[in-house]
Amino acid sequence: MTLDEDLLDRIYEAAAIPEYWPDVLERLAAVGGAQAGALVAYRGREPAGHTSSRLYRDGYDDYLRNGAGIENVRPLRALDRQYPGFLSDLEVQSAQELARDEIYNRFLHPYGLQWTAGTLILSPSGDLLLVDVARATGEAPFDRASLEAIDRYRPHLARASLMASRLGLRAASDMTDAMQLLGLPAIALSGRGRVVAMNALGEALDDRVVTRGGDRIALEHRAADGLLTQAIEETRAGTVRSIPLPASEGQSALIVHILPLTGAAHDIFAAARSLMLVTDVAAPEAPTQELLAGLFDLTPAEARVARALASGLPLDRVAAEFGLSVQTIRNQLAAVFHKTGTSRQVELLRLLAGSAPLRRPLR
């Protein structure tokens, strides 16, 4: 199944032009056979904004106004599962629980909706995006195939959501306004990787993120710089990536995200063709599978292996833990090396040691 290129473009446009989110959410929901979609952006643990498609709007607004005191166990259970993808309501609650669920009975069923599925997208900077899709009354519950179809868009939602949550789901008036609102190191790039604009936080990274001949953006770390050059080329072809910048003596690991600026986003970012955002992932604990998958496009199996290694387990123990051969684990590890831009286990562990798990932020 190929991705809808127009939908991908709209996802990245919506990151800068929030008026596009309702249409994006409706189209994303349709990929999984659903009729409604919503998202809530959190900056740290505080809501930064929300938006929804037409069929979800009244119920979601009602819930956010009147349901704040009701505990929603679904995102909490999803966090505990650490599954890097969409989970249906019946995968985190029993049918009996759903029948008694106050949120469903007060804010979902009265508005013609019956089943939901959602995913939590985390970033190392503490930003979080909750994406939720819903099926109408009378429709069948979500099956795994439908959710896996939506999951194919999830890495793109992860990158776009970082910018969206930093903007608080509101439009910036121009490039200067947008880059200040982001609150992260941000560098606007031309199609060939030349710096168009940079905010003060980006300038502060001048010992690790540099410019070379013709103002071309570059990274001091050689392997990471090779990945950056490749990512800029791929962005021109419509592909996007997140690039790890390993920790070094006295400096924490960083993640460099390259987001394409397409369509209406050019109205804000003028001559820029992509936006480079940098997040600091300094923290002492092993990362969640959810976070690893969002950062590096790891499959669930690859994310599980990476997290186990980051927790200190040797390869043979990881294989025994998952009931797989050591060779299978080595094959998955090779894929992780490729996607994270590392070549040795010690490099991978040093990078992953900087990605902290989120502490159950939702109620």
Coordinates of C-alpha atoms in Angstrom, one line a residue:
M1 CA 0.0 0.0 0.0
T2 CA 1.5 3.3 -1.1
L3 CA 1.1 6.5 0.9
D4 CA -1.1 9.3 -0.4
E5 CA 1.4 11.9 -1.4
D6 CA -1.1 14.7 -1.3
L7 CA -2.1 13.8 2.3
L8 CA 1.6 13.8 3.3
D9 CA 2.0 17.3 1.9
R10 CA -1.1 18.4 3.8
I11 CA 0.2 17.0 7.0
Y12 CA 3.3 19.1 6.8
E13 CA 1.4 22.1 5.6
A14 CA -0.9 21.8 8.6
A15 CA 2.1 22.0 10.9
A16 CA 2.5 25.6 9.9
I17 CA -1.1 26.3 8.8
P18 CA -3.4 24.9 11.5
E19 CA -6.6 25.6 9.6
Y20 CA -5.6 22.5 7.5
W21 CA -5.8 20.1 10.4
P22 CA -9.5 19.3 10.3
D23 CA -9.2 18.2 6.7
V24 CA -6.0 16.3 7.4
L25 CA -7.7 14.5 10.3
E26 CA -10.8 13.6 8.3
R27 CA -8.6 12.2 5.5
L28 CA -6.4 10.4 8.0
A29 CA -9.4 8.8 9.7
A30 CA -10.7 7.7 6.3
V31 CA -7.5 5.7 5.7
G32 CA -8.5 3.5 8.6
G33 CA -12.2 3.3 7.7
A34 CA -13.2 6.0 10.3
Q35 CA -15.3 9.1 10.0
A36 CA -13.8 11.5 12.5
G37 CA -10.4 12.6 13.8
A38 CA -9.0 14.9 16.5
L39 CA -5.7 15.9 18.0
V40 CA -4.6 17.6 21.2
A41 CA -1.1 19.1 21.5
Y42 CA 0.7 19.2 24.8
R43 CA 3.7 21.3 25.6
G44 CA 5.3 19.6 28.6
R45 CA 2.2 18.6 30.6
E46 CA 0.0 21.5 29.7
P47 CA -2.4 21.5 26.7
A48 CA -1.2 23.7 23.9
G49 CA -4.2 23.5 21.7
H50 CA -6.7 21.1 20.0
T51 CA -8.5 20.7 16.7
S52 CA -10.8 18.2 15.2
S53 CA -12.6 17.2 12.0
R54 CA -16.3 18.2 11.5
L55 CA -18.0 15.1 12.9
Y56 CA -15.8 15.1 16.0
R57 CA -16.0 18.8 16.8
D58 CA -19.1 19.1 19.0
G59 CA -18.4 16.0 21.1
Y60 CA -14.7 16.9 21.5
D61 CA -15.4 20.5 22.5
D62 CA -18.0 19.3 25.0
Y63 CA -15.5 16.8 26.5
L64 CA -12.8 19.4 26.8
R65 CA -15.2 21.9 28.5
N66 CA -17.0 19.5 30.8
G67 CA -15.0 16.3 31.0
A68 CA -11.7 17.5 32.4
G69 CA -12.2 15.8 35.8
I70 CA -13.0 12.4 34.3
E71 CA -10.0 10.0 34.2
N72 CA -9.4 8.7 30.7
V73 CA -7.7 5.3 31.2
R74 CA -7.1 4.7 27.5
P75 CA -4.1 7.0 27.0
L76 CA -2.7 5.9 30.3
R77 CA -2.9 2.3 29.4
A78 CA -1.5 3.0 25.9
L79 CA 1.5 4.7 27.6
D80 CA 2.0 1.6 29.7
R81 CA 1.9 -0.6 26.6
Q82 CA 4.6 1.5 24.9
Y83 CA 3.3 0.5 21.5
P84 CA 4.5 2.8 18.8
G85 CA 1.3 3.0 16.8
F86 CA -2.4 3.3 17.0
L87 CA -4.3 1.2 19.5
S88 CA -8.1 0.6 19.4
D89 CA -10.3 1.1 22.4
L90 CA -10.9 -2.6 22.6
E91 CA -7.1 -3.2 22.8
V92 CA -6.8 -1.2 26.0
Q93 CA -10.3 -1.7 27.6
S94 CA -12.7 -4.6 27.7
A95 CA -16.2 -4.4 26.1
Q96 CA -17.7 -4.3 29.6
E97 CA -15.5 -1.3 30.6
L98 CA -16.5 0.6 27.4
A99 CA -20.1 0.0 28.1
R100 CA -19.7 1.7 31.5
D101 CA -17.2 4.4 30.3
E102 CA -18.5 7.9 31.2
I103 CA -16.6 9.6 28.4
Y104 CA -18.1 7.3 25.8
N105 CA -21.6 7.6 27.3
R106 CA -21.5 11.4 27.8
F107 CA -19.3 12.7 25.0
L108 CA -19.1 10.1 22.2
H109 CA -22.4 8.2 21.8
P110 CA -24.7 11.3 22.0
Y111 CA -22.8 12.7 19.0
G112 CA -23.2 9.6 16.8
L113 CA -19.7 8.0 17.4
Q114 CA -19.1 4.6 18.8
W115 CA -15.5 3.3 18.5
T116 CA -12.2 5.1 18.9
A117 CA -8.5 4.4 18.3
G118 CA -5.5 6.7 19.1
T119 CA -1.8 7.1 19.4
L120 CA 0.5 9.2 21.6
I121 CA 3.4 10.8 19.8
L122 CA 6.2 11.9 22.2
S123 CA 9.2 14.1 21.5
P124 CA 12.4 14.2 23.6
S125 CA 11.7 17.9 24.4
G126 CA 8.6 17.0 26.4
D127 CA 6.1 17.8 23.6
L128 CA 3.2 15.4 23.1
L129 CA 0.5 14.9 20.5
L130 CA -2.6 12.8 21.0
V131 CA -4.1 11.7 17.7
D132 CA -7.6 10.1 17.9
V133 CA -9.9 8.7 15.2
A134 CA -13.5 7.5 15.7
R135 CA -16.0 5.4 13.8
A136 CA -19.7 6.3 13.7
T137 CA -22.5 4.5 15.5
G138 CA -23.3 1.2 13.7
E139 CA -19.8 0.7 12.3
A140 CA -17.7 -2.3 13.2
P141 CA -14.9 -1.8 15.8
F142 CA -11.4 -1.1 14.5
D143 CA -9.4 -4.1 13.4
R144 CA -5.6 -4.3 13.3
A145 CA -5.3 -4.0 9.5
S146 CA -7.2 -0.6 9.6
L147 CA -4.9 0.7 12.3
E148 CA -1.7 -0.5 10.5
A149 CA -2.9 1.5 7.5
I150 CA -3.0 4.7 9.6
D151 CA 0.3 3.8 11.2
R152 CA 2.1 4.3 7.9
Y153 CA 1.5 8.0 8.3
R154 CA 2.6 8.1 11.9
P155 CA 6.3 9.1 11.4
H156 CA 5.1 12.1 9.4
L157 CA 2.6 13.0 12.1
A158 CA 5.4 12.8 14.6
R159 CA 7.6 15.3 12.8
A160 CA 4.8 17.6 11.9
S161 CA 3.4 17.5 15.5
L162 CA 6.6 18.8 17.0
M163 CA 6.2 22.0 15.0
A164 CA 2.4 22.1 15.5
S165 CA 2.6 21.7 19.3
R166 CA 5.3 24.4 19.6
L167 CA 3.2 26.8 17.6
G168 CA 0.3 25.9 19.9
L169 CA -1.9 24.9 16.9
R170 CA -2.1 28.5 15.8
A171 CA -0.8 30.2 12.7
A172 CA 2.3 32.3 12.7
S173 CA 2.2 35.6 10.9
D174 CA 5.5 35.3 9.2
M175 CA 8.8 33.4 9.4
T176 CA 10.3 35.5 12.2
D177 CA 7.2 35.0 14.3
A178 CA 7.1 31.3 13.6
M179 CA 10.7 30.7 14.5
Q180 CA 10.4 32.6 17.8
L181 CA 7.2 30.8 18.7
L182 CA 8.8 27.4 18.2
G183 CA 11.0 27.7 21.3
L184 CA 13.4 25.2 19.8
P185 CA 16.6 25.7 17.7
A186 CA 15.2 26.2 14.2
I187 CA 16.9 26.9 10.9
A188 CA 15.0 27.5 7.7
L189 CA 16.8 26.0 4.6
S190 CA 16.6 26.5 0.9
G191 CA 16.2 23.6 -1.4
R192 CA 19.9 23.1 -1.6
G193 CA 20.5 23.2 2.2
R194 CA 21.5 26.9 2.4
V195 CA 20.5 28.8 5.5
V196 CA 17.6 31.2 4.9
A197 CA 17.0 32.2 8.5
M198 CA 18.0 31.0 12.0
N199 CA 16.6 31.8 15.4
A200 CA 18.8 32.6 18.4
L201 CA 18.6 29.1 19.8
G202 CA 19.8 27.7 16.5
E203 CA 22.7 30.2 16.5
A204 CA 23.7 28.9 20.0
L205 CA 24.5 25.5 18.5
D206 CA 27.3 26.9 16.5
D207 CA 29.8 24.4 17.9
R208 CA 27.8 21.5 16.5
V209 CA 25.6 22.9 13.8
V210 CA 27.7 25.0 11.4
T211 CA 27.7 26.6 8.0
R212 CA 30.2 25.9 5.2
G213 CA 30.8 27.3 1.8
G214 CA 27.8 29.2 0.4
D215 CA 26.1 29.2 3.8
R216 CA 25.3 25.4 3.4
I217 CA 24.2 23.9 6.7
A218 CA 26.4 21.2 8.1
L219 CA 26.9 19.1 11.3
E220 CA 30.3 18.8 12.9
H221 CA 29.8 15.1 13.5
R222 CA 30.9 13.5 10.2
A223 CA 28.5 10.5 10.0
A224 CA 25.6 12.7 11.1
D225 CA 26.5 15.3 8.5
G226 CA 26.3 12.6 5.8
L227 CA 22.8 11.8 7.0
L228 CA 21.9 15.5 7.0
T229 CA 23.0 15.9 3.3
Q230 CA 21.1 12.8 2.4
A231 CA 18.0 14.0 4.3
I232 CA 18.0 17.4 2.5
E233 CA 18.2 15.7 -0.8
E234 CA 15.4 13.3 0.1
T235 CA 13.2 16.2 1.4
R236 CA 13.3 17.7 -2.1
A237 CA 11.9 14.3 -3.3
G238 CA 9.2 14.4 -0.7
T239 CA 10.9 12.1 1.9
V240 CA 11.7 13.3 5.5
R241 CA 13.9 12.1 8.2
S242 CA 15.1 12.6 11.8
I243 CA 18.9 12.5 12.3
P244 CA 20.6 11.5 15.5
L245 CA 23.6 13.6 16.6
P246 CA 25.4 11.5 19.2
A247 CA 26.5 12.7 22.6
S248 CA 30.1 13.7 23.1
E249 CA 32.2 14.8 26.0
G250 CA 30.1 17.3 28.0
Q251 CA 27.4 17.5 25.3
S252 CA 24.1 15.7 25.2
A253 CA 22.7 13.8 22.2
L254 CA 20.6 15.8 19.8
I255 CA 17.9 14.9 17.2
V256 CA 17.8 17.0 14.0
H257 CA 14.4 16.9 12.3
I258 CA 14.0 18.0 8.7
L259 CA 10.5 19.0 7.8
P260 CA 9.5 19.9 4.3
L261 CA 7.7 23.2 3.7
T262 CA 5.1 22.7 1.0
G263 CA 2.1 24.5 -0.4
A264 CA 0.7 27.2 1.8
A265 CA 3.5 26.9 4.3
H266 CA 5.6 28.9 1.8
D267 CA 3.4 31.9 2.6
I268 CA 5.0 31.9 6.1
F269 CA 8.5 30.6 5.3
A270 CA 9.0 32.5 2.0
A271 CA 12.1 31.2 0.2
A272 CA 12.7 28.2 2.6
R273 CA 11.9 24.7 1.4
S274 CA 12.5 22.8 4.6
L275 CA 12.7 23.6 8.3
M276 CA 15.4 22.1 10.6
L277 CA 14.4 21.6 14.2
V278 CA 16.8 20.4 16.9
T279 CA 15.7 18.7 20.1
D280 CA 17.9 17.9 23.1
V281 CA 17.4 14.4 24.4
A282 CA 19.6 14.6 27.5
A283 CA 18.3 12.3 30.2
P284 CA 19.7 9.3 32.2
E285 CA 17.1 6.6 31.4
A286 CA 16.3 4.2 28.7
P287 CA 13.9 5.5 26.0
T288 CA 10.4 4.2 25.4
Q289 CA 9.7 2.1 22.3
E290 CA 7.1 4.8 21.5
L291 CA 9.7 7.6 21.5
L292 CA 12.3 5.5 19.6
A293 CA 9.8 4.7 16.8
G294 CA 8.7 8.3 16.5
L295 CA 12.3 9.6 16.3
F296 CA 13.8 7.1 13.9
D297 CA 11.0 5.4 12.1
L298 CA 11.8 2.1 13.8
T299 CA 9.4 -0.7 13.5
P300 CA 7.8 -2.0 16.7
A301 CA 10.3 -5.0 16.6
E302 CA 13.3 -2.7 16.0
A303 CA 12.2 -0.3 18.8
R304 CA 11.8 -3.2 21.2
V305 CA 15.3 -4.4 20.5
A306 CA 16.8 -0.9 20.8
R307 CA 15.1 -0.3 24.1
A308 CA 16.2 -3.6 25.5
L309 CA 19.8 -2.9 24.6
A310 CA 19.5 0.6 26.0
S311 CA 18.3 -1.0 29.3
G312 CA 21.6 -2.9 29.5
L313 CA 20.6 -6.4 28.3
P314 CA 23.2 -8.3 26.2
L315 CA 22.2 -9.7 22.8
D316 CA 21.8 -13.3 24.0
R317 CA 19.5 -12.1 26.8
V318 CA 17.5 -10.0 24.4
A319 CA 17.1 -13.0 22.1
A320 CA 16.0 -15.2 25.0
E321 CA 13.6 -12.6 26.3
F322 CA 11.8 -12.3 23.0
G323 CA 12.0 -15.9 22.0
L324 CA 14.1 -15.2 18.9
S325 CA 17.5 -16.3 17.6
V326 CA 20.5 -14.2 18.2
Q327 CA 20.9 -13.9 14.4
T328 CA 17.3 -12.4 14.2
I329 CA 18.2 -9.9 16.9
R330 CA 21.4 -9.1 15.0
N331 CA 19.4 -8.5 11.8
Q332 CA 17.1 -6.1 13.7
L333 CA 20.0 -4.4 15.3
A334 CA 21.6 -3.8 11.9
A335 CA 18.4 -2.1 10.8
V336 CA 18.5 0.1 13.9
F337 CA 22.1 1.0 13.2
H338 CA 21.1 2.1 9.7
K339 CA 18.2 4.2 10.8
T340 CA 20.0 5.9 13.7
G341 CA 23.2 6.6 11.8
T342 CA 25.3 4.5 14.2
S343 CA 27.7 1.7 13.4
R344 CA 28.5 0.1 16.7
Q345 CA 26.5 -0.9 19.8
V346 CA 28.4 1.5 22.1
E347 CA 27.5 4.4 19.8
L348 CA 23.9 3.4 19.8
L349 CA 23.8 3.0 23.5
R350 CA 25.3 6.4 24.0
L351 CA 22.7 8.0 21.7
L352 CA 19.8 6.1 23.2
A353 CA 20.8 6.9 26.8
G354 CA 19.7 10.4 26.1
S355 CA 16.0 9.6 25.4
A356 CA 13.8 9.7 28.5
P357 CA 10.4 8.1 29.0
L358 CA 7.4 10.3 29.6
R359 CA 5.9 10.2 33.1
R360 CA 2.1 9.5 32.5
P361 CA 1.1 13.1 31.7
L362 CA -2.6 12.6 30.8
R363 CA -5.7 12.3 32.7

